[in-house]
Structure formats: structure tokens, C-alpha cells
mmCIF file of C-alpha atoms in Angstrom:
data_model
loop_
_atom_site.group_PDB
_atom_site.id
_atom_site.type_symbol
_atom_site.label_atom_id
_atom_site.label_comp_id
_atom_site.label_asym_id
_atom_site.label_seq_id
_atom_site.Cartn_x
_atom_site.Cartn_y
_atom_site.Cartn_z
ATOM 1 C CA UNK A 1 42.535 -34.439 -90.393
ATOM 2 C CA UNK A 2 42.969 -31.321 -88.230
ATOM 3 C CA UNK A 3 42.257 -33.324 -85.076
ATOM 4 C CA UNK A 4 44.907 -35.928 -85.864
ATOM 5 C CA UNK A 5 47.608 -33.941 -86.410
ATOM 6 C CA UNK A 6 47.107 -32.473 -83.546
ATOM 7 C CA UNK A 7 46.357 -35.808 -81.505
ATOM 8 C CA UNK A 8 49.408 -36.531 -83.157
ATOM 9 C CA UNK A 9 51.624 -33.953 -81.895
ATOM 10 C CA UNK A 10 50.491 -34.239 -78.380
ATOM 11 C CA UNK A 11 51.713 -37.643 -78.882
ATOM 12 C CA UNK A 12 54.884 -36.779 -79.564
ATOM 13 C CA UNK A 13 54.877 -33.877 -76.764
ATOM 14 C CA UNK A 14 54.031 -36.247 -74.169
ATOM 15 C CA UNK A 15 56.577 -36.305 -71.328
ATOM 16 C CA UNK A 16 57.448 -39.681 -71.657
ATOM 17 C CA UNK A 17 58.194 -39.473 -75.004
ATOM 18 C CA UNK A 18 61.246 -37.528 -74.132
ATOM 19 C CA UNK A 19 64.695 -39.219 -73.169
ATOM 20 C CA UNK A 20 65.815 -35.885 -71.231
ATOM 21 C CA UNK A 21 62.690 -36.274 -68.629
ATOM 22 C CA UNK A 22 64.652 -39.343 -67.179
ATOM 23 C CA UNK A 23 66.102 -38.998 -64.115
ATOM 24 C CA UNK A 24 70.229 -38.734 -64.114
ATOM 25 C CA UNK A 25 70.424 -42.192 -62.498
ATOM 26 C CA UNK A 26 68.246 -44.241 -65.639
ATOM 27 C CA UNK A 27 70.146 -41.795 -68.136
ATOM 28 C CA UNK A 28 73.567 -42.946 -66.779
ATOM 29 C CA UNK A 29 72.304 -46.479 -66.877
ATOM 30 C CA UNK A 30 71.622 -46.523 -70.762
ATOM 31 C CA UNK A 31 74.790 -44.515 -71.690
ATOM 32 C CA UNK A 32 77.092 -47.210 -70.056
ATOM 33 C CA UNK A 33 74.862 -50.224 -72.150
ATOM 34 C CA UNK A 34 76.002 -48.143 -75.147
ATOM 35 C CA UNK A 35 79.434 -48.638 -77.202
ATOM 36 C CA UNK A 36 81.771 -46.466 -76.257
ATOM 37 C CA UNK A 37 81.813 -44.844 -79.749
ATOM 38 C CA UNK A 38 78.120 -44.154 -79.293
ATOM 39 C CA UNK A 39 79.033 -42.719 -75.794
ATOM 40 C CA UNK A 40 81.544 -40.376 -77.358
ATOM 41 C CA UNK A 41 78.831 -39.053 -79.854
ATOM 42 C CA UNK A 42 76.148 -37.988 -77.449
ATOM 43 C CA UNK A 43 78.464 -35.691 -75.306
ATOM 44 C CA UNK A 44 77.555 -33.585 -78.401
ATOM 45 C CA UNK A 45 74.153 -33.399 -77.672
ATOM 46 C CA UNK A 46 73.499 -31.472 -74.943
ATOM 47 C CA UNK A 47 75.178 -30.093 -71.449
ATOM 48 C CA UNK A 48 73.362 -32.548 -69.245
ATOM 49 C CA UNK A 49 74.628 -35.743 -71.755
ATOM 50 C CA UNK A 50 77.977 -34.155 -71.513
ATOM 51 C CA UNK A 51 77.912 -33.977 -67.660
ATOM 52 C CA UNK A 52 76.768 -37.058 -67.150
ATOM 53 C CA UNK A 53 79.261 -39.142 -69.621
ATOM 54 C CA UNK A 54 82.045 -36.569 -68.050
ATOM 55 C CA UNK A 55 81.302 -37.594 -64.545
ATOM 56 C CA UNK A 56 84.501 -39.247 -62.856
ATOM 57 C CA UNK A 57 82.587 -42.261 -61.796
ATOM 58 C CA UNK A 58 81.787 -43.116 -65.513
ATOM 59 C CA UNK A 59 84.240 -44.838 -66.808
ATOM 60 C CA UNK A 60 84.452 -47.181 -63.563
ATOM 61 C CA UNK A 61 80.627 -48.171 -64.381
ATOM 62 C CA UNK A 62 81.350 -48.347 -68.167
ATOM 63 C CA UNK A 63 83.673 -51.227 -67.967
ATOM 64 C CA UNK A 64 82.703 -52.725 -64.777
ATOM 65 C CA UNK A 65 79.306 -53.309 -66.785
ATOM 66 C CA UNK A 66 81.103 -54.480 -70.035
ATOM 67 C CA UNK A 67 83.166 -56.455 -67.975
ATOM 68 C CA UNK A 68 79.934 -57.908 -66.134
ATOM 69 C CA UNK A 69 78.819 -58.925 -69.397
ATOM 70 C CA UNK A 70 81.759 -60.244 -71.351
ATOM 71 C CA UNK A 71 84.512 -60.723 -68.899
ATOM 72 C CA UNK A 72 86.679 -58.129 -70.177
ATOM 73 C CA UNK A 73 86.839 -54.653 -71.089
ATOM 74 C CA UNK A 74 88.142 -52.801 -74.464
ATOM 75 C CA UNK A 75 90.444 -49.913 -74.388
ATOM 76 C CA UNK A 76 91.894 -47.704 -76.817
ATOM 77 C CA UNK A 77 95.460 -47.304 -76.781
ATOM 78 C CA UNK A 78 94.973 -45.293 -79.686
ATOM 79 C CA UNK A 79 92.280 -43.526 -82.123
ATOM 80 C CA UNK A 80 92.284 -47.385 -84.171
ATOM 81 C CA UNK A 81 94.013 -49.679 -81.770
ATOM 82 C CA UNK A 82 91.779 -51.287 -79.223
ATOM 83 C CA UNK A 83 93.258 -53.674 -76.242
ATOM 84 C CA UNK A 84 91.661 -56.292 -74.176
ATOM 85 C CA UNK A 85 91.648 -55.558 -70.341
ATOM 86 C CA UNK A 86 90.783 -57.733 -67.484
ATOM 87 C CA UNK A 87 90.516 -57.327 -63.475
ATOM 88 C CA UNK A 88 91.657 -58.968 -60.787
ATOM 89 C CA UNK A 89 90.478 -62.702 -60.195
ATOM 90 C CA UNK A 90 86.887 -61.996 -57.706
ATOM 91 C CA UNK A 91 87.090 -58.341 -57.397
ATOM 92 C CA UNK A 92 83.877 -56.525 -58.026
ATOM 93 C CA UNK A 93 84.487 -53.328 -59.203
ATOM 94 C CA UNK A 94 82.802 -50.359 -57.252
ATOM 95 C CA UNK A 95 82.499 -46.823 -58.585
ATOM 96 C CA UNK A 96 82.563 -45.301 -55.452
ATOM 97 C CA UNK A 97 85.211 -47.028 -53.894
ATOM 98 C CA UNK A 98 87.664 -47.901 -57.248
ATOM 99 C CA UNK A 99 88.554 -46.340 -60.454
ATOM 100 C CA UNK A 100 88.777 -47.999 -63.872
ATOM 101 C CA UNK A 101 92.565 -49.104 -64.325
ATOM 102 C CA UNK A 102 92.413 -47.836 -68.040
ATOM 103 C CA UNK A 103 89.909 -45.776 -69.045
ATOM 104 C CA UNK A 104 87.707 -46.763 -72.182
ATOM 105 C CA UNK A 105 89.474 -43.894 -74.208
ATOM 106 C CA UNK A 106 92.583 -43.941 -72.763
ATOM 107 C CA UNK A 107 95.312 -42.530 -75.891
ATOM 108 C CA UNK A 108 98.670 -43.654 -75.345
ATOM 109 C CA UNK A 109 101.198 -41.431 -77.603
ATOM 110 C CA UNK A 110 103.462 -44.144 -78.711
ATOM 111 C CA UNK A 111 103.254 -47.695 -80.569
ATOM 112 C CA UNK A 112 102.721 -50.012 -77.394
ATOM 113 C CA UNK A 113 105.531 -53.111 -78.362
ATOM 114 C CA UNK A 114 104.934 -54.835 -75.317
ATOM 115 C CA UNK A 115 103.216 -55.328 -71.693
ATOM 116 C CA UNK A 116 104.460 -56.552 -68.330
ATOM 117 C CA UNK A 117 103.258 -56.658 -64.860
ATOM 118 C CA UNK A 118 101.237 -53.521 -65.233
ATOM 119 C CA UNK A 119 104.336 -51.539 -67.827
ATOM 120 C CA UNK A 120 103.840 -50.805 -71.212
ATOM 121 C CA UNK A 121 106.797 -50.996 -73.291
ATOM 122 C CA UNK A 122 105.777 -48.157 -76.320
ATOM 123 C CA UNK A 123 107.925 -47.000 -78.907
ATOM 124 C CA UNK A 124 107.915 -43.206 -80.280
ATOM 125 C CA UNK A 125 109.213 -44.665 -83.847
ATOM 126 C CA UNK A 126 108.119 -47.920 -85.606
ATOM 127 C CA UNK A 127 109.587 -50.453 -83.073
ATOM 128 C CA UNK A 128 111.167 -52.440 -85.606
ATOM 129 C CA UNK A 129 113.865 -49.847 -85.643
ATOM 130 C CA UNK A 130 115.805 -50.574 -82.161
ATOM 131 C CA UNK A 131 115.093 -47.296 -80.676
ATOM 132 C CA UNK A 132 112.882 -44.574 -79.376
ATOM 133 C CA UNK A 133 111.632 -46.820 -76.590
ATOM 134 C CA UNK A 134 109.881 -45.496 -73.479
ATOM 135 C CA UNK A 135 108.693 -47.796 -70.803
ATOM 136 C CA UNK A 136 104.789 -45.969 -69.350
ATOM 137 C CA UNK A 137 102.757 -46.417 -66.393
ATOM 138 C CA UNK A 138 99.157 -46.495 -66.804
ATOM 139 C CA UNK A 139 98.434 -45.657 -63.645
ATOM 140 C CA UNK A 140 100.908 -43.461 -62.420
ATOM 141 C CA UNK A 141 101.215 -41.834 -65.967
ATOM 142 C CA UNK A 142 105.313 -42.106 -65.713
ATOM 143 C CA UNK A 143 107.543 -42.252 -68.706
ATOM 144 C CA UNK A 144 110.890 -43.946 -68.375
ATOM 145 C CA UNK A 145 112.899 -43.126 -71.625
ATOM 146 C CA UNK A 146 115.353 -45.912 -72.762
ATOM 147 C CA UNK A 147 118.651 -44.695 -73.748
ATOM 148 C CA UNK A 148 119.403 -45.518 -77.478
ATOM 149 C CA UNK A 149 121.370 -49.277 -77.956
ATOM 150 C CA UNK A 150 124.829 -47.534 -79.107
ATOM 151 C CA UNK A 151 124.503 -50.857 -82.293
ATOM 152 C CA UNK A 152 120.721 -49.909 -82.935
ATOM 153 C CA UNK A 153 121.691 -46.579 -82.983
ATOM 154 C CA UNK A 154 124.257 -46.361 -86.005
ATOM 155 C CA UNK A 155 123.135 -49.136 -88.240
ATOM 156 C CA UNK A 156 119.690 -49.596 -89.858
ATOM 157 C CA UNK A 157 117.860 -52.797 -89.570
ATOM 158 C CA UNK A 158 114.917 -54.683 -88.730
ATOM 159 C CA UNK A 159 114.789 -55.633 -84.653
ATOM 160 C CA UNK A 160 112.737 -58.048 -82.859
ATOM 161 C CA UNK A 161 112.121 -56.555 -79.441
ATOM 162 C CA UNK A 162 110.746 -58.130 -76.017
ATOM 163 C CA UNK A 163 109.802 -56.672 -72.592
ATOM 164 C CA UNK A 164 109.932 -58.059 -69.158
ATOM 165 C CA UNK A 165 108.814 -56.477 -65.809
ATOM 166 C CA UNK A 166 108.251 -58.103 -62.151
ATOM 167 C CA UNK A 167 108.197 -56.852 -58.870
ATOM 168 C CA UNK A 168 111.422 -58.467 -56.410
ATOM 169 C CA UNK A 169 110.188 -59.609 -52.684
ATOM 170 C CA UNK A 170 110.214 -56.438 -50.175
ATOM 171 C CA UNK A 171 111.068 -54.139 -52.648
ATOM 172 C CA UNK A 172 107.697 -52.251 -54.491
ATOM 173 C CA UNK A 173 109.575 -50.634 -57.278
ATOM 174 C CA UNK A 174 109.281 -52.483 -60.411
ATOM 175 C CA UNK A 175 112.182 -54.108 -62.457
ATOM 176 C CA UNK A 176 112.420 -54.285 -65.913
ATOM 177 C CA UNK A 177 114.842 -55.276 -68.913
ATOM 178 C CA UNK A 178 113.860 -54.283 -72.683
ATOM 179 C CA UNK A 179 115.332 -56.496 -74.980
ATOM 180 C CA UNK A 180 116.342 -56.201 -79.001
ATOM 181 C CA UNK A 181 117.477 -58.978 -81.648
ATOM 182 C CA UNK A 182 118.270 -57.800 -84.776
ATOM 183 C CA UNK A 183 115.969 -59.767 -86.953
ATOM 184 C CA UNK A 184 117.352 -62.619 -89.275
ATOM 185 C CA UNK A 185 115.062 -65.124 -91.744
ATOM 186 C CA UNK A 186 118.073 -67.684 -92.136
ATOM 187 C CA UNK A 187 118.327 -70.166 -89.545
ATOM 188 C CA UNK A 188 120.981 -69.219 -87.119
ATOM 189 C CA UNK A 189 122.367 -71.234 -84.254
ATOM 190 C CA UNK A 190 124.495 -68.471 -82.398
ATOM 191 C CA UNK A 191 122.947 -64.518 -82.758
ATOM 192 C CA UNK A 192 123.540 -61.147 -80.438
ATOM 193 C CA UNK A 193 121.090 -59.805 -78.153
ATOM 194 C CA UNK A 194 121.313 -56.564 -76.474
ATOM 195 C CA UNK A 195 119.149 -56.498 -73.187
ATOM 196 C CA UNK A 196 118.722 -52.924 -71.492
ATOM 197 C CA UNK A 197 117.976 -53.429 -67.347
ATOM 198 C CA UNK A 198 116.413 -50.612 -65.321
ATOM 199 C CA UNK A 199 118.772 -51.918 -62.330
ATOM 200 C CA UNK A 200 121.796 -51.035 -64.588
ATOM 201 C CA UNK A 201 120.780 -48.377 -66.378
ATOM 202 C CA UNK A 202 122.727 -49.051 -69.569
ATOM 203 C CA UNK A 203 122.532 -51.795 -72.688
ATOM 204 C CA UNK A 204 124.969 -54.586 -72.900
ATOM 205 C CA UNK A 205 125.479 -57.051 -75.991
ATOM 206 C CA UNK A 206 126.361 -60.583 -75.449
ATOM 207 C CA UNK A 207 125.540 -63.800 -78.099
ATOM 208 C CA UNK A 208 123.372 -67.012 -77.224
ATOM 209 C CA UNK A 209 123.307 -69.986 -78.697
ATOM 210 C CA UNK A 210 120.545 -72.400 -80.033
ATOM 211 C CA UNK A 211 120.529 -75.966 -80.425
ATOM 212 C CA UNK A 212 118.288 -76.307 -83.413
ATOM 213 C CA UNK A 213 118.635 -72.911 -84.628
ATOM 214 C CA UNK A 214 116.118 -70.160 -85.380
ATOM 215 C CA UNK A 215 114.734 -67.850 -87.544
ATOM 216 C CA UNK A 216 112.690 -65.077 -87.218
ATOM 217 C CA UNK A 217 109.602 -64.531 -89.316
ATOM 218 C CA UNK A 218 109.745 -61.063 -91.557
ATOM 219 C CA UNK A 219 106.109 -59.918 -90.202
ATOM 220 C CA UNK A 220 106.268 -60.943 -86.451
ATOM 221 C CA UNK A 221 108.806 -59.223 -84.224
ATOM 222 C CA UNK A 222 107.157 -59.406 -80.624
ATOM 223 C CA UNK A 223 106.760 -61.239 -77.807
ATOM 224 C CA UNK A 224 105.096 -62.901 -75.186
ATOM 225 C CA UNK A 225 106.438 -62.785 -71.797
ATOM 226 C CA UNK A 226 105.345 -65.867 -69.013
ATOM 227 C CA UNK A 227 106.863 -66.974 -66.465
ATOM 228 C CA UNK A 228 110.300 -64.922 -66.336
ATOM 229 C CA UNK A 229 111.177 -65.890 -69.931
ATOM 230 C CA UNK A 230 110.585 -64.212 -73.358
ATOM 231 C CA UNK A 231 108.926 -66.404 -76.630
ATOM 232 C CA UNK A 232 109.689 -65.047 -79.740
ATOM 233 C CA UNK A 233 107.472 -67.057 -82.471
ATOM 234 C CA UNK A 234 109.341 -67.681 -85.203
ATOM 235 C CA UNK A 235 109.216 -69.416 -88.591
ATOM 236 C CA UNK A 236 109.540 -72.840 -87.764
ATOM 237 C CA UNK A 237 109.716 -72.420 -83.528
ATOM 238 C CA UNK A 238 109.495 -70.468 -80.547
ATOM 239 C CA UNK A 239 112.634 -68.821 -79.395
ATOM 240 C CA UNK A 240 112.701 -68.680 -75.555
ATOM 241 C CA UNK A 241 115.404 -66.292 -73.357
ATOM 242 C CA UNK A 242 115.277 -64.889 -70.173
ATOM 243 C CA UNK A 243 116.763 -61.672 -70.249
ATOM 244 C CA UNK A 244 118.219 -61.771 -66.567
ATOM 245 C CA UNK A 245 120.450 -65.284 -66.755
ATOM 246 C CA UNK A 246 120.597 -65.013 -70.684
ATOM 247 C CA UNK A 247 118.802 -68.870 -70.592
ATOM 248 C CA UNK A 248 117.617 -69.535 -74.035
ATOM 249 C CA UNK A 249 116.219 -72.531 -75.959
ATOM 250 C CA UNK A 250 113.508 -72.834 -78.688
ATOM 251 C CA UNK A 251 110.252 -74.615 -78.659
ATOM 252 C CA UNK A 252 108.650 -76.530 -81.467
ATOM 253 C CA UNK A 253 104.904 -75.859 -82.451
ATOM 254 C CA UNK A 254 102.496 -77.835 -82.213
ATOM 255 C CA UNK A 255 102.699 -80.776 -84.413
ATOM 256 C CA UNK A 256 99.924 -80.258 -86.612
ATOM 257 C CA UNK A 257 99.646 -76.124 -86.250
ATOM 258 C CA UNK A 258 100.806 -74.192 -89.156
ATOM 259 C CA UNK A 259 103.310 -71.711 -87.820
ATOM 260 C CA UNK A 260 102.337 -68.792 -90.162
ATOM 261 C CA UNK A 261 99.152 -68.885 -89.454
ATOM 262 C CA UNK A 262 99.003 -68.515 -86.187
ATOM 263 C CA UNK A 263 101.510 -65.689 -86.074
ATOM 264 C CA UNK A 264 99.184 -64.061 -89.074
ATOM 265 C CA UNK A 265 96.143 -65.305 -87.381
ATOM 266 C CA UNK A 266 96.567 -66.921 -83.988
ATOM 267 C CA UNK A 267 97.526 -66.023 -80.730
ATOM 268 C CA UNK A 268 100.452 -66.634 -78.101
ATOM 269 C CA UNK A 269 99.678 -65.498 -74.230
ATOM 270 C CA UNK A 270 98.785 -66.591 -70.934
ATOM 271 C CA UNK A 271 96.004 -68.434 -69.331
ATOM 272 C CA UNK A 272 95.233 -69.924 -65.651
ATOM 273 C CA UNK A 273 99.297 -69.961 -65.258
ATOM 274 C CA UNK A 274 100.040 -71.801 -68.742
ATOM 275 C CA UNK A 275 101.256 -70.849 -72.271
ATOM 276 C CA UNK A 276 98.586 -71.821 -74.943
ATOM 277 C CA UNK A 277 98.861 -70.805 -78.374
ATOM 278 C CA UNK A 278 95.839 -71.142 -81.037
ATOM 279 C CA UNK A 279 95.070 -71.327 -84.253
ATOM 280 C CA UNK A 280 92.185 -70.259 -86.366
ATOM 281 C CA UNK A 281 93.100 -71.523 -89.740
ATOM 282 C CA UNK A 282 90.075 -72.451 -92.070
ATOM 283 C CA UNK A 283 87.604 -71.689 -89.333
ATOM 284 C CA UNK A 284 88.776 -74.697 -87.424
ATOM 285 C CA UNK A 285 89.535 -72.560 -84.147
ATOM 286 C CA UNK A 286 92.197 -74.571 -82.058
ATOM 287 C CA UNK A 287 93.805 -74.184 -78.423
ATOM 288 C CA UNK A 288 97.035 -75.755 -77.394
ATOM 289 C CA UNK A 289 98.464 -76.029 -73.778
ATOM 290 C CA UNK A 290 102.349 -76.448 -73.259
ATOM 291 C CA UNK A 291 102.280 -78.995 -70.556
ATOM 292 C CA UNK A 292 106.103 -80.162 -70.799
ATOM 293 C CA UNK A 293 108.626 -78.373 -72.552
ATOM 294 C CA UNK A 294 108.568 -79.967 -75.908
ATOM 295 C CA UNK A 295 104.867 -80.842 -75.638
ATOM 296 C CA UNK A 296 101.692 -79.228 -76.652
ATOM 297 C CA UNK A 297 98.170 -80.902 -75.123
ATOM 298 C CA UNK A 298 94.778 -79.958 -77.447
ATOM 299 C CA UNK A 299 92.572 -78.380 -74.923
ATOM 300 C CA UNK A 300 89.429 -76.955 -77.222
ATOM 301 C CA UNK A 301 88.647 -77.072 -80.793
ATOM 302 C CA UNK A 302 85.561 -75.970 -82.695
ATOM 303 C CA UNK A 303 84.042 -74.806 -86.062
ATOM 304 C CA UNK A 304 83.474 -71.496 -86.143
ATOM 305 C CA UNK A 305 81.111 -71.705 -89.002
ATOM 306 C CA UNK A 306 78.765 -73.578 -87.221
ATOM 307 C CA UNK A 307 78.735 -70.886 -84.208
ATOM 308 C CA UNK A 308 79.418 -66.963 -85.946
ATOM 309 C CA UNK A 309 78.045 -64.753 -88.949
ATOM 310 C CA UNK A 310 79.039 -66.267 -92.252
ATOM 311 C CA UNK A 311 80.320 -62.730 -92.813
ATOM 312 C CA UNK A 312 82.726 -63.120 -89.750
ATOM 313 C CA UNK A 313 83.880 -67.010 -91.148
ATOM 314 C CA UNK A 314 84.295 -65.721 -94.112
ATOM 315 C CA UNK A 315 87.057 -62.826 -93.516
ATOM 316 C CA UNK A 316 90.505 -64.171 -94.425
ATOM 317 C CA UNK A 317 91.576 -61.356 -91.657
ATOM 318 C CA UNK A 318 89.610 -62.986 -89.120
ATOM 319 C CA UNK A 319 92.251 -63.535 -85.851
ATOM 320 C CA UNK A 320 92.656 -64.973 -82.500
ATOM 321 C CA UNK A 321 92.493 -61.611 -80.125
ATOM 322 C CA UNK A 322 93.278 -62.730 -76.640
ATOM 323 C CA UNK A 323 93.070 -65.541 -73.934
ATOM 324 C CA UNK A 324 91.211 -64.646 -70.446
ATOM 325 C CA UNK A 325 94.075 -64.690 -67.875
ATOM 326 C CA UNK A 326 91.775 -66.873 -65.350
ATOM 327 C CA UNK A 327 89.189 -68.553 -67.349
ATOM 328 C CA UNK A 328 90.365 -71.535 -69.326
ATOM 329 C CA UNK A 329 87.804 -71.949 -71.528
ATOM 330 C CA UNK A 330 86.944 -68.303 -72.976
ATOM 331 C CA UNK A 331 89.042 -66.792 -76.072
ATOM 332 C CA UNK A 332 88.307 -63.659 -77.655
ATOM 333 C CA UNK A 333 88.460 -63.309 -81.878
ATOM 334 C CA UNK A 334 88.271 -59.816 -83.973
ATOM 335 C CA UNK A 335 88.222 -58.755 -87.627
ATOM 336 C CA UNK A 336 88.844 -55.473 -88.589
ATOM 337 C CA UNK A 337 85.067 -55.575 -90.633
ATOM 338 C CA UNK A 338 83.133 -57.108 -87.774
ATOM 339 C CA UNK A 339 84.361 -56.632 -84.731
ATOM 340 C CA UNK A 340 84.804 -58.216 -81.167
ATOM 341 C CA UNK A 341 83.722 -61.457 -80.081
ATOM 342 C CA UNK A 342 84.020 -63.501 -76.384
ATOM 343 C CA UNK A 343 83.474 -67.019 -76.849
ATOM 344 C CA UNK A 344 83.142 -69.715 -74.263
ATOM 345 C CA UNK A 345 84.819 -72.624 -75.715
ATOM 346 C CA UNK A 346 83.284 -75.229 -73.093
ATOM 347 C CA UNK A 347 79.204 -74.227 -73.983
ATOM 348 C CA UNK A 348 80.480 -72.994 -77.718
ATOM 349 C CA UNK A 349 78.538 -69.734 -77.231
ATOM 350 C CA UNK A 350 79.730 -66.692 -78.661
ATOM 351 C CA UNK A 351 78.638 -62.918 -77.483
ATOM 352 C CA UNK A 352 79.387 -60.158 -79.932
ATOM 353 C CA UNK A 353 81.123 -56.953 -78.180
ATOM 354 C CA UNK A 354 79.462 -54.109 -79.831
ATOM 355 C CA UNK A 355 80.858 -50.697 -81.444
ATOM 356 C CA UNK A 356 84.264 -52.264 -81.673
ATOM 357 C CA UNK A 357 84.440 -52.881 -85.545
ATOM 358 C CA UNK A 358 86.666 -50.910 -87.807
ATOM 359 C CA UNK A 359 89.660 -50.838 -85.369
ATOM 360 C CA UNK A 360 92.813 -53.191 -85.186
ATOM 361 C CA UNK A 361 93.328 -54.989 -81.916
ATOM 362 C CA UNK A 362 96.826 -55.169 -79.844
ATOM 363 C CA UNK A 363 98.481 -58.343 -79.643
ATOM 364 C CA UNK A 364 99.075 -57.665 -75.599
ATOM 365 C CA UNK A 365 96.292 -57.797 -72.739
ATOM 366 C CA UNK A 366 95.668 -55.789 -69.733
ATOM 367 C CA UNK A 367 95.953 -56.627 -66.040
ATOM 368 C CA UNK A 368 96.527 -54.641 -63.681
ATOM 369 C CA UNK A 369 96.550 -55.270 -59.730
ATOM 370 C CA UNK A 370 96.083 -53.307 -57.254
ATOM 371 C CA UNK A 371 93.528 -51.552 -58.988
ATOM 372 C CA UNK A 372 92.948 -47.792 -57.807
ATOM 373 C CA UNK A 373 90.779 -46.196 -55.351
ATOM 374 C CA UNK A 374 88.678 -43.641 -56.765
ATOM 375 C CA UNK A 375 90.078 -41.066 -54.265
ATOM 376 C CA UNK A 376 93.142 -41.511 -56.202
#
């Protein structure tokens, strides 16, 4: 008995029973194949775990790996808010010669309310409220505060706001306009908008009109911007405006979507250059293309109960995350209870992102261009 116990504990002395006789370069390896929860955890356990997770070049492998494996990265925007991230169409990301565009833990101190060509648009209050808005620079860190709307600023409401950023020809400074509707469920064929321009530096109010009318759902007040133009889902269509000629127009679902659902469940964004909208209702997962602009085209549609967890099916919260900016045929689902998932819609395999559960997901994606070098 003696000799086993201590056959035993020369077992369990043996050098390569212990994870800190790895070399930095293996070590480094396994902490960026962890979650980044898990990451954040062993910092705690010693100097050298600490160091190495520290290291400036870490985050760069982190999601250059996750990306590797999943085509996109997750970032927190905040302690329970996670958003999708993806790079530039071909680029391999180096460590040593680029650094991650967001990092993996990167806290933003505001409620982001919308995303354009590389701005967030973030609100210090509950956006709903017309005011507080800031427009932030991930990569610069820059805050531009908004002025208050002098209407959103003396009466209470609820308001439906939109963001909108591009960069002119020649000139690298980025414009944008922040937009506010003051949210009505009746349908209404003429409303006010108030659109705020960087350029101008100031709100101004002016009314458009709508052909069919529109109404705006009481639990969806974003928006999606593509292609110059802002789409506001709401209950029975799509409101469409651009902010700069004050164009606007509404779009009907698709014909056989439930509206609701998709704003409760599905998803509105870009993909390869085209709208698409989906809709996960009754695990019958569904992706639309607007090809014309009245018409919606079916481009994928599968059962999720014959691919995921019956736990995962079987979450009424279940939702459409995100659509890959370049590749048509993967979309990305979450649940609150169970996580991230990338599926390929094409090969109907599905890849569960791990440590990502018990955190709510943004509505708006991530790409940046140029991405930084890490001398930056």
C-alpha cells in the first residue's frame, strides 16, 4: 500500500504532468482554443498565465483563430452583450504585422443603437428616448457627442432611431447623419423626421410621406442601413429613407413571412451586396433575398430540428443573430440558454461557438477595413 501511494505520487509529480512545464509558445496555443470567458478566468492563476493572456499580440491570435474556425469573431460591447465581427474579404490576419479591430473584451460605455462604415452610433440613455447620442470610433477611440433634437428634448416619447455613415471620394473623414422618428403604432401616411448631419452640425425637422402608410412596431425601433438608405421594419412593412435626399418608400415582407416574428426572432442585414431578411419561426429557418424592389427570392430554408440540440429547437427565444457580409450561404443563430451557432446553409452543418451562452447578442455586425497595424 505504502509503495503505491508513493508510485502514485511520483505519478502525479512527473514533469509532464504539469501544464506550467510547457513552453510559452504551446501555452499560448491552448489559451486562444479556449472561450474567452475561460481566458478571463486563468489570468487568476498565476503571473506567467497572466503575462501570457496580457501579451499585446493576444487578442490578434484569439480571434484570428476563432475566426479561422467559424468565420467570425465575438465581441463584447458590454459585460452581457456580445456582437458578431468579421474581417476583410481574403485578409489573413497576422499578429505581428495587424491588430485585432475589436478586441474580444472590448466594453463600450453606452447602449450601441446602430453601426455604419466602421461608427457606432451608442446612446448614454435608453435610445428610445431621442437623446444622449454619441457617435464612437472603435479604432481611434473618438466620441462625437450629438447635440440634443430641440423636439426630443422637451417632450417625452418613444423614438425610432437610424444611423448612416460613408466615406465621400478624396475626402478620408467620415460623414454621418443620425436620424429619429418619433414612434407611432397607427398607420400613418405623412410623419416628421428629424435627421442630425455631421456636415451641418445641427438637427433639422421636415415630414415625408408614404404611399401605403406605416406603422412602427412597439418592440423594434432600429435599423438596418444598406446601400445609402435606412429600413425600419415595421408592423406590416419596411419603411425605407435616405437621410441625405429625404427619399422614402416602404417595402412589403415577404409574402409568406410573419412580420413579428422575424423582428422578435429574425434578422434584417447585409450579405454579398444584398438585403436578406430571415425567419426562424417554428424551427423552419428561412432566408429571403430582395432582388427587385417589391420582391423577395427564397434563397435557403431548413429544419433546424433535424440539424441542432433539441434543447436549442426547443427555446421559444431562439433568434436569427447575423448574416456573413461575404458568404451567402452561412447565418449565425443564438439563445440566451445555449449559445452561438455558425451554420452553413448550403452543407446544413452547424458548429457551436463555445463560452458564449448566457449573454444577449446585438442586432448590428462588425466590419471594419483597413484593419490596424500592430505598431499602431
Amino acid at each position: 500500500m505504502h509503495m503505491a501511494d508513493n508510485a502514485s505520487s511520483a505519478k502525479h509529480s512527473s514533469p509532464l504532468s504539469n501544464i506550467n512545464n510547457l513552453p510559452d509558445d504551446v501555452l499560448g496555443e491552448i489559451f486562444i482554443r479556449l472561450p474567452l470567458r475561460w481566458t478571463a478566468k486563468c489570468k487568476c492563476v498565476c503571473k506567467r498565465w497572466l503575462g501570457l493572456i496580457s501579451s499585446p499580440t493576444f487578442p490578434t491570435q484569439f480571434v484570428s483563430r476563432q475566426h479561422a474556425l467559424f468565420k467570425a469573431y465575438l465581441a463584447f460591447l458590454s459585460p452581457h452583450q456580445l456582437m458578431l465581427g468579421f474581417f476583410p474579404q481574403d485578409l489573413v490576419l497576422n499578429a505581428q504585422t495587424h491588430k485585432a479591430p475589436l478586441s474580444p473584451d472590448m466594453l463600450i460605455k453606452g447602449n450601441v443603437c446602430g453601426y455604419s462604415n466602421g461608427l457606432f452610433l451608442c446612446c448614454s440613455n435608453r435610445y428610445t428616448t431621442g437623446r444622449g447620442y454619441f457617435v464612437y470610433d472603435p479604432l481611434t477611440k473618438e466620441c462625437t457627442h450629438i447635440t440634443p433634437s430641440p423636439e426630443a428634448d422637451q417632450e417625452e416619447g418613444l423614438y425610432a432611431v437610424g444611423f448612416l455613415s460613408h466615406t465621400e471620394e478624396g475626402n478620408p473623414n467620415r460623414c454621418f447623419w443620425v436620424v429619429i422618428v418619433k414612434s407611432f403604432i397607427r398607420r400613418t401616411y405623412e410623419f416628421e423626421v428629424e435627421v442630425f448631419s455631421k456636415e451641418a452640425g445641427t438637427w433639422r425637422e421636415m415630414y415625408v410621406t408614404c404611399a401605403n402608410g406605416f406603422a412602427f412596431a412597439p418592440h423594434w425601433m432600429l435599423s438596418c442601413a444598406y446601400g445609402g438608405n435606412l429600413y425600419f421594419m415595421g408592423r406590416t412593412s419596411i419603411f425605407v429613407l435616405d437621410p441625405i435626399f429625404l427619399f422614402s418608400c416602404t417595402v412589403d415582407y415577404p409574402e409568406d413571412a410573419d412580420a413579428m416574428n422575424i423582428m422578435s426572432f429574425g434578422y434584417l442585414g447585409c450579405c454579398g451586396g444584398t438585403l436578406r431578411i430571415a425567419d426562424i419561426g417554428h424551427n423552419d429557418l428561412r432566408v429571403w433575398e430582395l432582388i427587385h424592389p417589391q420582391t423577395w427570392h427564397l434563397v435557403h430554408r431548413t429544419n433546424l430540428a433535424e440539424h441542432l440540440p433539441p434543447e436549442f429547437c426547443a427555446n421559444y427565444y431562439k433568434r436569427v443573430a447575423g448574416f456573413h457580409p461575404y458568404d451567402g450561404d452561412t447565418v449565425y443563430l443564438h439563445s440566451y440558454a445555449d449559445g452561438v451557432f455558425a451554420a452553413n446553409m448550403r452543407t446544413n452543418k452547424f458548429q457551436p461557438i463555445p463560452g458564449y451562452d448566457k449573454s444577449d447578442i446585438s442586432p448590428f455586425q462588425l466590419e471594419l477595413s483597413p484593419i490596424p497595424s500592430a505598431d499602431n
